[in-house]
Short mmCIF file of C-alpha atoms and ligand atoms in Angstrom, two decimals:
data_model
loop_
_atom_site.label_atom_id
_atom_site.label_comp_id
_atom_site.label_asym_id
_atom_site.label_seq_id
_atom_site.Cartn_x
_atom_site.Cartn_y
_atom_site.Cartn_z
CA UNK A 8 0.00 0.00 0.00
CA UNK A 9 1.53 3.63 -0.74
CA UNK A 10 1.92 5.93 1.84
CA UNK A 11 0.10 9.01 2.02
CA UNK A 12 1.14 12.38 1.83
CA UNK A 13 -0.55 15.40 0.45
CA UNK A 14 -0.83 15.88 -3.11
CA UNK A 15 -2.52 19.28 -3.23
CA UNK A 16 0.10 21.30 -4.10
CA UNK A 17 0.91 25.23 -2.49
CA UNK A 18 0.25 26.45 -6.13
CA UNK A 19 -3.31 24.67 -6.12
CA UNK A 20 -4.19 26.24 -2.75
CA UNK A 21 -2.88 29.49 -4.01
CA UNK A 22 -5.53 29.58 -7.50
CA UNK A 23 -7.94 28.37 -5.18
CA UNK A 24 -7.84 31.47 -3.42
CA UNK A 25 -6.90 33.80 -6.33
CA UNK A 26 -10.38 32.37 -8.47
CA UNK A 27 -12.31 32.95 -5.60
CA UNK A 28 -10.78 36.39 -4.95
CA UNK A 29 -11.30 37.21 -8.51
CA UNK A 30 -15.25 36.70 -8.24
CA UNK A 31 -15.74 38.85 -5.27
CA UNK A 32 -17.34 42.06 -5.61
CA UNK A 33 -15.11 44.89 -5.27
CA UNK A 34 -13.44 46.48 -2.20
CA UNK A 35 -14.79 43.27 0.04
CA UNK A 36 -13.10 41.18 1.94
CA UNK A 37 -13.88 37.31 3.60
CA UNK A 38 -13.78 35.44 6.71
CA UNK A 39 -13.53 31.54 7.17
CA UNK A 40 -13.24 29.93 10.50
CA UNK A 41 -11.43 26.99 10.89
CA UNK A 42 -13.28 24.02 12.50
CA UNK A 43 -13.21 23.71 16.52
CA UNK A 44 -12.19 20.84 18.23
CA UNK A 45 -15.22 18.72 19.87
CA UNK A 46 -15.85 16.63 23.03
CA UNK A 47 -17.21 13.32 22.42
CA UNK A 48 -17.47 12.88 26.20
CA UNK A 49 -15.76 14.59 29.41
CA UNK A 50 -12.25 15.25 28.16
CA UNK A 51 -11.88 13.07 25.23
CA UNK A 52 -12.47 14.56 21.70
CA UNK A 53 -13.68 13.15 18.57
CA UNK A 54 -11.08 12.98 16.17
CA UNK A 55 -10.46 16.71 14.29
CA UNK A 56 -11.78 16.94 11.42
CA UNK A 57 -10.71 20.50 9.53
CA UNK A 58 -13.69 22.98 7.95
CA UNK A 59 -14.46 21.27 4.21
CA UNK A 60 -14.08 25.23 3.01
CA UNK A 61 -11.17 26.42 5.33
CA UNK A 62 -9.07 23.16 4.12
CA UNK A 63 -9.84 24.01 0.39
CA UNK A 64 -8.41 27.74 0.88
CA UNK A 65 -5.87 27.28 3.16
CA UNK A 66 -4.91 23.27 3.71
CA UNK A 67 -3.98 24.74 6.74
CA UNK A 68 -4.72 21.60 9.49
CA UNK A 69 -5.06 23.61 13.04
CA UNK A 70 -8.19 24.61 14.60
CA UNK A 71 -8.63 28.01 16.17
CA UNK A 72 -7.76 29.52 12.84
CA UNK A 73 -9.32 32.22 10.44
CA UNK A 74 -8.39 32.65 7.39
CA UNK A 75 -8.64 36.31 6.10
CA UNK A 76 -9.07 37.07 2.13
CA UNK A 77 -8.26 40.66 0.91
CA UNK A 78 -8.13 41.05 -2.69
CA UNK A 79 -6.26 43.41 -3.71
CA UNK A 80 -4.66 44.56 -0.05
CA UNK A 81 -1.14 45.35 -0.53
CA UNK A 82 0.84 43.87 1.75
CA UNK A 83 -1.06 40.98 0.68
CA UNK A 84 -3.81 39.50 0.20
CA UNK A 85 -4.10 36.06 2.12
CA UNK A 86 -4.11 36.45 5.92
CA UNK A 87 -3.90 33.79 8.85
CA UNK A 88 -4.86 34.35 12.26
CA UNK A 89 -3.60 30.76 14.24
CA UNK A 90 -2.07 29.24 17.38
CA UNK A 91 1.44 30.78 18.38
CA UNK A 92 4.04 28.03 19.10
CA UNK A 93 4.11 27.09 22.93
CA UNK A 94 6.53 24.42 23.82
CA UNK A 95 4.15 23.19 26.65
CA UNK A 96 1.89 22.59 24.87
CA UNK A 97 3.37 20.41 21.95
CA UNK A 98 4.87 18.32 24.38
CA UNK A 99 1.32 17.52 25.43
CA UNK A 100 -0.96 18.12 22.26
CA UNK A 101 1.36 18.54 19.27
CA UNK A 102 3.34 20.40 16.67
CA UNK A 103 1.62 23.94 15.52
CA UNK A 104 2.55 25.63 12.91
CA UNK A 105 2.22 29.16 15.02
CA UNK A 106 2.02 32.54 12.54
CA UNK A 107 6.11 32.05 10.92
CA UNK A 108 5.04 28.59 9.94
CA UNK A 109 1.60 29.65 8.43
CA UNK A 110 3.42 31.58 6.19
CA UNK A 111 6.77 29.72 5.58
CA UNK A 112 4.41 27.01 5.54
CA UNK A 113 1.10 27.61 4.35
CA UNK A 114 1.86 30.44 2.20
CA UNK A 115 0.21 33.12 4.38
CA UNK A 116 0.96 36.57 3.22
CA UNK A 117 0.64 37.91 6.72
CA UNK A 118 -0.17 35.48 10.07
CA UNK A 119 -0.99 36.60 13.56
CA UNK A 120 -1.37 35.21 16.85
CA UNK A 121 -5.51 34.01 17.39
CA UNK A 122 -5.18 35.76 20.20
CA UNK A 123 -4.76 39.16 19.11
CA UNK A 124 -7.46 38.94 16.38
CA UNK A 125 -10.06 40.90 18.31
CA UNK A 126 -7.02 43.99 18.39
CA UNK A 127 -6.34 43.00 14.41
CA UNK A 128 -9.07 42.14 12.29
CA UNK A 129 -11.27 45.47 12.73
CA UNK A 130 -8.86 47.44 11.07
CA UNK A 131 -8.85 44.57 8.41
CA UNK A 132 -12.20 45.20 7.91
CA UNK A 133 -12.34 48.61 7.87
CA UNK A 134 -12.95 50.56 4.93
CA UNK A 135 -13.98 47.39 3.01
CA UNK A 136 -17.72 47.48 1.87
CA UNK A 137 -18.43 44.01 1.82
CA UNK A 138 -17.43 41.32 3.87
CA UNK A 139 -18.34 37.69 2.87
CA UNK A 140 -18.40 35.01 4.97
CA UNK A 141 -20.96 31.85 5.64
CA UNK A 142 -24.05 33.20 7.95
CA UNK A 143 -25.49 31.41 10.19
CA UNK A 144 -23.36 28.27 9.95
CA UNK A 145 -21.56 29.15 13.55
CA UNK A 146 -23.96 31.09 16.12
CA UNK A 147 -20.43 32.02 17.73
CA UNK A 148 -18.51 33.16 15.07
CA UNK A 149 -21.74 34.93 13.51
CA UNK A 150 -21.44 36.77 17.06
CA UNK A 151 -18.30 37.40 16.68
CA UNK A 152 -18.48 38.77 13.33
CA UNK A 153 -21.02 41.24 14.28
CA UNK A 154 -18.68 42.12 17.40
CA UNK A 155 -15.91 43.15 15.24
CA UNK A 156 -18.01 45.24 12.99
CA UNK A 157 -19.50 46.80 15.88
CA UNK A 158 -15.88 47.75 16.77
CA UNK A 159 -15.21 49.88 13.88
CA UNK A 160 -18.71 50.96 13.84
CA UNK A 161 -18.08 52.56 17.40
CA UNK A 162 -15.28 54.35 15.79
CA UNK A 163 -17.63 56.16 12.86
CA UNK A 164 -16.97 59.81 14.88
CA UNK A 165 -13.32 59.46 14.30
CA UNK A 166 -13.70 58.48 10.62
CA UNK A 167 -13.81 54.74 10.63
CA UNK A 168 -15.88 53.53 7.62
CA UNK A 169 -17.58 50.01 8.17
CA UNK A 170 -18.75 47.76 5.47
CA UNK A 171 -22.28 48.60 4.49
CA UNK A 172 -23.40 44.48 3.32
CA UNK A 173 -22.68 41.33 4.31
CA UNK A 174 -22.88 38.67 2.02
CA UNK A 175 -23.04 34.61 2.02
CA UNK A 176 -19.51 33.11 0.83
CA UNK A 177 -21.42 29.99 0.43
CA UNK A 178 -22.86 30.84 -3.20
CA UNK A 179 -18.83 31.41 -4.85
CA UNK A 180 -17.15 28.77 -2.88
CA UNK A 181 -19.28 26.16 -3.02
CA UNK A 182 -19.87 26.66 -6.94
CA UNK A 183 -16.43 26.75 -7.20
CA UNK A 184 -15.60 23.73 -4.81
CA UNK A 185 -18.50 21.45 -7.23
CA UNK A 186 -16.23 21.32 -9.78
CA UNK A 187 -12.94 19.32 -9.50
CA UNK A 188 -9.67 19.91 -10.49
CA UNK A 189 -7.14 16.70 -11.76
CA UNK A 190 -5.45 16.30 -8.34
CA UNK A 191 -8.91 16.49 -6.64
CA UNK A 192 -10.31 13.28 -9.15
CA UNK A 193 -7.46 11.53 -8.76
CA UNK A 194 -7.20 11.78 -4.81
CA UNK A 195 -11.18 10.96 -5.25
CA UNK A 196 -10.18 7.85 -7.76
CA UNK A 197 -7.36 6.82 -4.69
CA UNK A 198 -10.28 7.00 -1.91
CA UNK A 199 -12.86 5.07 -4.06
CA UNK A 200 -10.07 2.51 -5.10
CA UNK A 201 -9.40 1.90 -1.57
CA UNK A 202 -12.75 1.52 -0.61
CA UNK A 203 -13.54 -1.14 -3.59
CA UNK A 204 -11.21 -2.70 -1.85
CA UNK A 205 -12.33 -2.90 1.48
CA UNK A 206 -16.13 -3.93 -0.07
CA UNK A 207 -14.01 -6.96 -1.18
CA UNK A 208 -12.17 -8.05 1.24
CA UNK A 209 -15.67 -7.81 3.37
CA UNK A 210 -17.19 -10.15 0.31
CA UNK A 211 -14.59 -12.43 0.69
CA UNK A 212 -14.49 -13.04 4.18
CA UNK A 213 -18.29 -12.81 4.73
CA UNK A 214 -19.87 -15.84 6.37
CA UNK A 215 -23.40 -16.76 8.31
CA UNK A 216 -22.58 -16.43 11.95
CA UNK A 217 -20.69 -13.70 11.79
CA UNK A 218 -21.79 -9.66 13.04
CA UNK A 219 -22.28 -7.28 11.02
CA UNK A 220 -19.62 -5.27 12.93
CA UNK A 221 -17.40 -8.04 11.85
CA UNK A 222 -17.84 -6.80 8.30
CA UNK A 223 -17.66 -3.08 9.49
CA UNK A 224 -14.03 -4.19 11.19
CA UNK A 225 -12.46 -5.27 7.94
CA UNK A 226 -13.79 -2.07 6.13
CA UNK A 227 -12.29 0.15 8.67
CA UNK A 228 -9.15 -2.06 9.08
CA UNK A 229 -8.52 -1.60 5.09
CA UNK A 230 -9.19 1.76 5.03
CA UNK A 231 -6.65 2.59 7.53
CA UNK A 232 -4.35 0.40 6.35
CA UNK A 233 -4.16 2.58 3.33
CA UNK A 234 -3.66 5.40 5.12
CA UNK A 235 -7.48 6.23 4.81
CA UNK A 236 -7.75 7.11 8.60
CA UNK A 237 -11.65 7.58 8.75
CA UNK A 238 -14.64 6.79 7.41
CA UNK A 239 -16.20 9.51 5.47
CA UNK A 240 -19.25 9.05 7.17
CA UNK A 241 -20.60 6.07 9.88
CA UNK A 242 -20.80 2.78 8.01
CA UNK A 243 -23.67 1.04 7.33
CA UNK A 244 -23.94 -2.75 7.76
CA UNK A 245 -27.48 -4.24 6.84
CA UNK A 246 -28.31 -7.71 6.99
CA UNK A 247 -31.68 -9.35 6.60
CA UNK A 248 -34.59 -6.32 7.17
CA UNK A 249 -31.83 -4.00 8.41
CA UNK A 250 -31.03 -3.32 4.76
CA UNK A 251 -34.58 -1.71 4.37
CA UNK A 252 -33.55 0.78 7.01
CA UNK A 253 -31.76 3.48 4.88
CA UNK A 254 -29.06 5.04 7.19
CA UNK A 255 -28.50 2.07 9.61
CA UNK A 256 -25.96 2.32 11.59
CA UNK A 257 -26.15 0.08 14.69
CA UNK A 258 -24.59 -3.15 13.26
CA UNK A 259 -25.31 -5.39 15.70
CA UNK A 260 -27.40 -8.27 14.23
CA UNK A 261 -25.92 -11.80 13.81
CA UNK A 262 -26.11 -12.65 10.00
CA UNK A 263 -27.98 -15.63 8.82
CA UNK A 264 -27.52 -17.88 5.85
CA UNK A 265 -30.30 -17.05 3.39
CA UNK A 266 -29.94 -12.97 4.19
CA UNK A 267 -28.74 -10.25 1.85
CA UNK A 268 -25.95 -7.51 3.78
CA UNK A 269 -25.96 -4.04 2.58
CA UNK A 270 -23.27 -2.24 2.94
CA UNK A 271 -22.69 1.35 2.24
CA UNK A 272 -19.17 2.41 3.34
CA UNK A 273 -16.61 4.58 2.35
CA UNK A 274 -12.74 5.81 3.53
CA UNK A 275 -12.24 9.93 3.25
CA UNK A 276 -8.52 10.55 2.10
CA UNK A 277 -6.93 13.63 2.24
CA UNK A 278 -10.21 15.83 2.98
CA UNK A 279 -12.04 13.64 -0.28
CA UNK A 280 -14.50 11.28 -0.04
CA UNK A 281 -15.87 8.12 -1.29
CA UNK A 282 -18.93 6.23 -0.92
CA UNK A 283 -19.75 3.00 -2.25
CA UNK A 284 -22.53 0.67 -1.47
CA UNK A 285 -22.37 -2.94 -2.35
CA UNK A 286 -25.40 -5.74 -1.42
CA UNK A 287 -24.79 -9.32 -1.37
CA UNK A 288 -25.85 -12.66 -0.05
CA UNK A 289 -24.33 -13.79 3.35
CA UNK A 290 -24.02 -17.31 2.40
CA UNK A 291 -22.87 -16.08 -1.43
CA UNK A 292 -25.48 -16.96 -3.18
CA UNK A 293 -28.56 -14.90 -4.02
CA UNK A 294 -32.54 -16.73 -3.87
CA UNK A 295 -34.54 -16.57 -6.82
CA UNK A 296 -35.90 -13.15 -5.24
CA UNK A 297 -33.06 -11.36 -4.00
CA UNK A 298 -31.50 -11.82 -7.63
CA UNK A 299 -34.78 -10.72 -9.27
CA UNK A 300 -34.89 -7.21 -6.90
CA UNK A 301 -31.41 -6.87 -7.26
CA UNK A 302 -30.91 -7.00 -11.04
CA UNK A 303 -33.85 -4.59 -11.31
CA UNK A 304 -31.67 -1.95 -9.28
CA UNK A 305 -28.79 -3.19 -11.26
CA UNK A 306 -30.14 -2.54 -14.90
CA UNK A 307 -31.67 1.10 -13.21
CA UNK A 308 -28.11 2.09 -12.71
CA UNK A 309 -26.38 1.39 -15.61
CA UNK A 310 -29.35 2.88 -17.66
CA UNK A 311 -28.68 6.10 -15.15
CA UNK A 312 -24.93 6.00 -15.79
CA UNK A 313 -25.63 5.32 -19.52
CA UNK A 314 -27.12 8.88 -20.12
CA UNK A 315 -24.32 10.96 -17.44
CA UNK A 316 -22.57 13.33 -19.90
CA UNK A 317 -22.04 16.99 -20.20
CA UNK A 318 -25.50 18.86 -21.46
CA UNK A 319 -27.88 16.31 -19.57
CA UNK A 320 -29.56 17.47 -16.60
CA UNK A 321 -29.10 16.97 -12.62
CA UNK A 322 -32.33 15.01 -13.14
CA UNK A 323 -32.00 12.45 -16.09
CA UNK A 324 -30.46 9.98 -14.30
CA UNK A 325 -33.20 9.71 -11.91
CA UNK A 326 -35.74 9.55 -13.88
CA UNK A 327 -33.86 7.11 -15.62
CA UNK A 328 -34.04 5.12 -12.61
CA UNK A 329 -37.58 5.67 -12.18
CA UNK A 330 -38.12 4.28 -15.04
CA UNK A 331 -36.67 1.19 -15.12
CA UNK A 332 -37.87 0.49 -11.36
CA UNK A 333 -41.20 0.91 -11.77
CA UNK A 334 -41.10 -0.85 -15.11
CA UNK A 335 -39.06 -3.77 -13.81
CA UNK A 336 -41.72 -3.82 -10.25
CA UNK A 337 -44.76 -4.13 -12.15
CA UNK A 338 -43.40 -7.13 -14.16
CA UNK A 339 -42.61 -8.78 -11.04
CA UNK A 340 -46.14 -7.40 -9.69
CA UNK A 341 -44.85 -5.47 -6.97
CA UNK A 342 -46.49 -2.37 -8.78
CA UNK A 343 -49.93 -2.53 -10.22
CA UNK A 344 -51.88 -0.84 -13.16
CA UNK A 345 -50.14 1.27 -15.95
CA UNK A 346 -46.54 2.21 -16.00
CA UNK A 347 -46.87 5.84 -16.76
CA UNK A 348 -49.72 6.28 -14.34
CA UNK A 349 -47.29 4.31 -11.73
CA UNK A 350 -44.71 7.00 -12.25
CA UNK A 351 -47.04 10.36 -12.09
CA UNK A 352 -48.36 8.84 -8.83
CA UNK A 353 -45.18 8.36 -7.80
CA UNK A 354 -45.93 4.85 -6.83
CA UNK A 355 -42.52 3.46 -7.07
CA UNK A 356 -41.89 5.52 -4.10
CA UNK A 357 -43.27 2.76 -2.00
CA UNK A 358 -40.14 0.97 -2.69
CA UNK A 359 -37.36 3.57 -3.80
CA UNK A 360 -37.93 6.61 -1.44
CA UNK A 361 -34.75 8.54 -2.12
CA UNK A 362 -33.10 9.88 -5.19
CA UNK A 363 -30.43 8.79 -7.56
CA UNK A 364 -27.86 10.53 -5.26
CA UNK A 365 -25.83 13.49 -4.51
CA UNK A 366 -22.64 15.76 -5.29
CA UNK A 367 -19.52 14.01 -3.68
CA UNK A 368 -16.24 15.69 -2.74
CA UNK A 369 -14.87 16.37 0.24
CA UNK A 370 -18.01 16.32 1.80
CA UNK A 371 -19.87 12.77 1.10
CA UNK A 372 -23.12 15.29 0.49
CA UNK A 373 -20.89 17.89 -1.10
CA UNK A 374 -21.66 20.88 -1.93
CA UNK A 375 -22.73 23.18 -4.79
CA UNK A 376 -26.67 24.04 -6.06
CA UNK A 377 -28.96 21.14 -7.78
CA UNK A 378 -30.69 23.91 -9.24
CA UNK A 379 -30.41 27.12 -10.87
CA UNK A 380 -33.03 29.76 -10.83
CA UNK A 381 -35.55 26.71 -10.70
CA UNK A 382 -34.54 24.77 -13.17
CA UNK A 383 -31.81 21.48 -12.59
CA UNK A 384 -28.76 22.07 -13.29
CA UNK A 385 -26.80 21.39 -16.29
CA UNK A 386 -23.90 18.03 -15.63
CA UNK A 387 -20.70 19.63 -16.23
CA UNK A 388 -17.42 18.28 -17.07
CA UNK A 389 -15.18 18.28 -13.67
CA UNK A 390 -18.45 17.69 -11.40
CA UNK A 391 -18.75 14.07 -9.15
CA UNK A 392 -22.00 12.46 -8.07
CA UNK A 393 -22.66 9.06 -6.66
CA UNK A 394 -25.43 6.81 -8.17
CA UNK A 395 -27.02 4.92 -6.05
CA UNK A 396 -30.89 3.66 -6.83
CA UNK A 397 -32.17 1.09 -4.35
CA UNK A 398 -35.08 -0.81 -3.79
CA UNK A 399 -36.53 -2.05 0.20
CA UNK A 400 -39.25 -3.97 0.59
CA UNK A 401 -40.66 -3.47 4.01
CA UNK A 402 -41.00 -6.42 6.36
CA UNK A 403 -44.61 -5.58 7.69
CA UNK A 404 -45.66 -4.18 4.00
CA UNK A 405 -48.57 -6.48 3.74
CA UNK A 406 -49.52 -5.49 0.09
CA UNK A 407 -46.66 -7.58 -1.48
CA UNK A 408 -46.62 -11.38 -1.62
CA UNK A 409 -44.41 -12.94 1.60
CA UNK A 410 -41.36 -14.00 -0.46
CA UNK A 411 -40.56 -10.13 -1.14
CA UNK A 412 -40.42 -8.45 2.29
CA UNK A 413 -37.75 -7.15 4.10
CA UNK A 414 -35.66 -7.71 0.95
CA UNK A 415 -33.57 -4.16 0.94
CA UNK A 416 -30.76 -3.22 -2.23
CA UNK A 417 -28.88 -0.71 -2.99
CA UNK A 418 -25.91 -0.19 -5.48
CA UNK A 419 -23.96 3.03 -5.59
CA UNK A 420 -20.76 3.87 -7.41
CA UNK A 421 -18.89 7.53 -7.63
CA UNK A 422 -19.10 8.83 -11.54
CA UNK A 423 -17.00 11.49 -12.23
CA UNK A 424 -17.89 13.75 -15.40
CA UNK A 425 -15.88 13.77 -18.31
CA UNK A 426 -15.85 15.97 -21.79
CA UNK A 427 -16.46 12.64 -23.19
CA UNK A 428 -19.55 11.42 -20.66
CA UNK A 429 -18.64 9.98 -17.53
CA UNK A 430 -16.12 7.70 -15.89
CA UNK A 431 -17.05 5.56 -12.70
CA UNK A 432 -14.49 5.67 -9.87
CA UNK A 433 -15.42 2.75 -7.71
CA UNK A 434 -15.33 0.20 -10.09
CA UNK A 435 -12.98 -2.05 -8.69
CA UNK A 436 -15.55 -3.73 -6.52
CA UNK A 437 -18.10 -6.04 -8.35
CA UNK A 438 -21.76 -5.48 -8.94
CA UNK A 439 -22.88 -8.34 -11.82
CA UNK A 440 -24.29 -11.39 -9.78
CA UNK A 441 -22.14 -14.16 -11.60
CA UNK A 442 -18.72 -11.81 -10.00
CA UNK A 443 -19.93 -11.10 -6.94
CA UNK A 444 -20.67 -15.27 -6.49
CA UNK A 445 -17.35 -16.06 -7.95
CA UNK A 446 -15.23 -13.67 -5.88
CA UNK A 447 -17.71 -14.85 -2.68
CA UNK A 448 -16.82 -18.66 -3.61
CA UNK A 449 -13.01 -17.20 -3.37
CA UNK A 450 -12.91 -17.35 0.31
CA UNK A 451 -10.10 -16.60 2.25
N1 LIG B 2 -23.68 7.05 2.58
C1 LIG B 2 -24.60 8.09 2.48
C2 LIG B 2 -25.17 8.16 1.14
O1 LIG B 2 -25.06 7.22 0.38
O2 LIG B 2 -25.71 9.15 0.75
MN1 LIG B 3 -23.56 5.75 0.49
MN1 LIG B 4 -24.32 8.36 -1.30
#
């Protein structure tokens, strides 16, 4: 396995900032916290986890940081405020950068102790007209925002001029952050290659008996293994009915010969996630059911990948997917009466409740707008999404025939978009029935 280090270069960072600086409006200036560390209980933390938008600007990997953006300011234009060095301190907690190593390091134009930012960043601020930052996100920081506005506007008598609008960062950043640059797809390609792997290696060693946290143990222990230290979000391990329950986490049930397992799991690598969901039989071999569900939600992605391309819409692929559900459930008589009618009704939602997916980045639900002035947006080349139709037949859903219920599949892959149409990043991990049997009868 390679070892990771970070492949975001200082001149990436740096036209990250300089695009986004180039769409403000003039004479503004913007804010970004850094994240803040969080107790999980009494005096341990949950692992730190940097801001998604702070990490894209700055890479910078401390909390109880803001990053400052002046265009145009000329002693320049990129400003850190961040934790000064204190020897105690690293012995206990670890290595800061402190203000000469944000900018030796991090490529900070100017850097200044946290502590003094109350002293500093009014006079920043002053004279700007706009500032920009993301309202409402952090009741605190909105607070404190306000606070240092109020500062300057205190001065007004002795010719301070404060900025006049505020406006939400959110709409540049995050339009900018939805589409991905070559070192972001193939960091994104890494994650979802290590995760394939992982959905393997659970495959392979996947046996009646065993826990579903057994399953979520190998995931995690090949995603860190890689260098992958966390999961970008809290694996899901379904077996049996559990697999009708969309976001379950628990994993607790003992698996059973005879069940299906969901699993929808993915590692996060350097601030970019992946998320992959896989279903298969415990015992490695589907029922004359499970296989007749599952290559229903099998033939509704491909069709949905089949028509991802540059021009198409945000929502052709899932109606795509409607299609071929509802098509493939009344066959089967899960769904009765007229296709079309089935679909206006929205019938199908009986059995596939969510949508084809989301954005992915370095936020599993990344960011960036599914719709422009009302209308869904157009796929562009550079954009990632995950596509992921399912279909869960309730246990207690007493207007289907016995055999079906508590039958639960899903199948998602990461598809990023090319000029061309659309490549799929998580292929390494089977999906066809006759592979996912063969690499099952490949046991360990
Ligand atoms: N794992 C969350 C999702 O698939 O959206
Ligand atoms: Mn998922
Ligand atoms: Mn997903």
């Amino acid at each position: 396995m390679p070892k990771v280090t970070s492949t975001i270069s200082k001149k990436e960072f740096s036209r990250r900032r300089k695009m986004l600086m180039a769409h403000m409006e003039p004479n503004s200036i913007a804010i970004l916290p850094s994240s803040t560390e969080k107790i999980r209980n009494r005096d341990a933390d949950y692992p730190f986890r940097q801001d998604s938008d702070f990490q894209y600007l700055s890479g910078f990997p401390e909390p109880e940081s803001v990053l400052v953006l002046i265009p145009g300011r000329e002693h320049g234009e990129t400003i850190l405020f961040c934790r000064e060095k204190d020897r105690d301190r690293e012995i206990w907690d670890g290595y800061r950068a402190g203000p000469e190593g944000a900018c030796s390091t991090y490529q900070a134009d100017d850097a200044f102790p946290i502590n003094d930012i109350d002293d500093i960043l009014p006079g920043l601020i002053e004279g700007r007209e706009r500032v920009y930052y993301s309202m409402g996100r952090d009741q605190q920081f909105d607070q404190k925002v306000m606070g240092w506005v109020n500062a300057i506007r205190a001065q007004v008598r002795s010719g301070a001029t404060p900025p006049g609008e505020f406006l939400n960062l959110d709409h540049l950043l995050h339009d900018q952050r939805l589409f991905k640059q070559a070192a972001e797809v193939r960091i994104m390609k890494k994650a979802a290659e290590i995760s394939a792997e992982a959905h393997c290696h659970a495959m392979k060693v996947c046996q009646p008996g065993m826990y579903e946290y057994e399953l979520e143990a190998e995931l995690l222990h090949t995603f860190v293994k890689a260098g992958a230290r966390h999961p970008a979000y809290n694996s899901i391990v379904g077996s049996g009915k559990n697999a009708c329950i969309l976001h379950y986490i628990e994993n607790t049930r003992q698996m059973k010969a005879g069940d299906l397992v969901l699993i929808d799991a993915g590692c996060e690598l350097e601030h970019y996630a992946s998320d992959i969901t896989r279903t298969f039989p415990v015992s490695g071999k589907f029922s004359a059911e499970q296989k007749a569900i599952y290559q229903l939600v099998l033939d509704a992605q491909a069709a949905a990948i089949a028509v991802i391309k540059p021009g198409k819409h945000w929502n052709d692929p899932h109606e795509v997917s409607v299609r071929v559900i509802t098509e493939g459930l009344a066959d089967l008589g899960l769904l009765k009466g007229d296709v079309d009618d089935l679909i206006v009704e929205e019938k199908y939602k009986q059995f596939y409740m969510h949508r084809i997916g989301h954005w992915l980045g370095m936020d599993v639900h990344d960011v960036g707008d599914y719709k422009i002035e009302g209308e869904w947006r157009v796929l562009e080349s550079g954009m990632v999404m995950t596509v992921e139709p399912g279909i869960y037949i309730s246990p207690d859903d007493k207007t289907v025939a016995k055999k079906w219920r508590g039958i639960g599949v899903r199948i998602e892959d990461d598809v990023v978009i090319t000029k061309a149409g659309c490549e799929v990043l998580s292929g390494g991990v089977p999906k066809e029935i006759k592979d996912i049997e063969k690499l099952m009868r490949k046991k360990k």
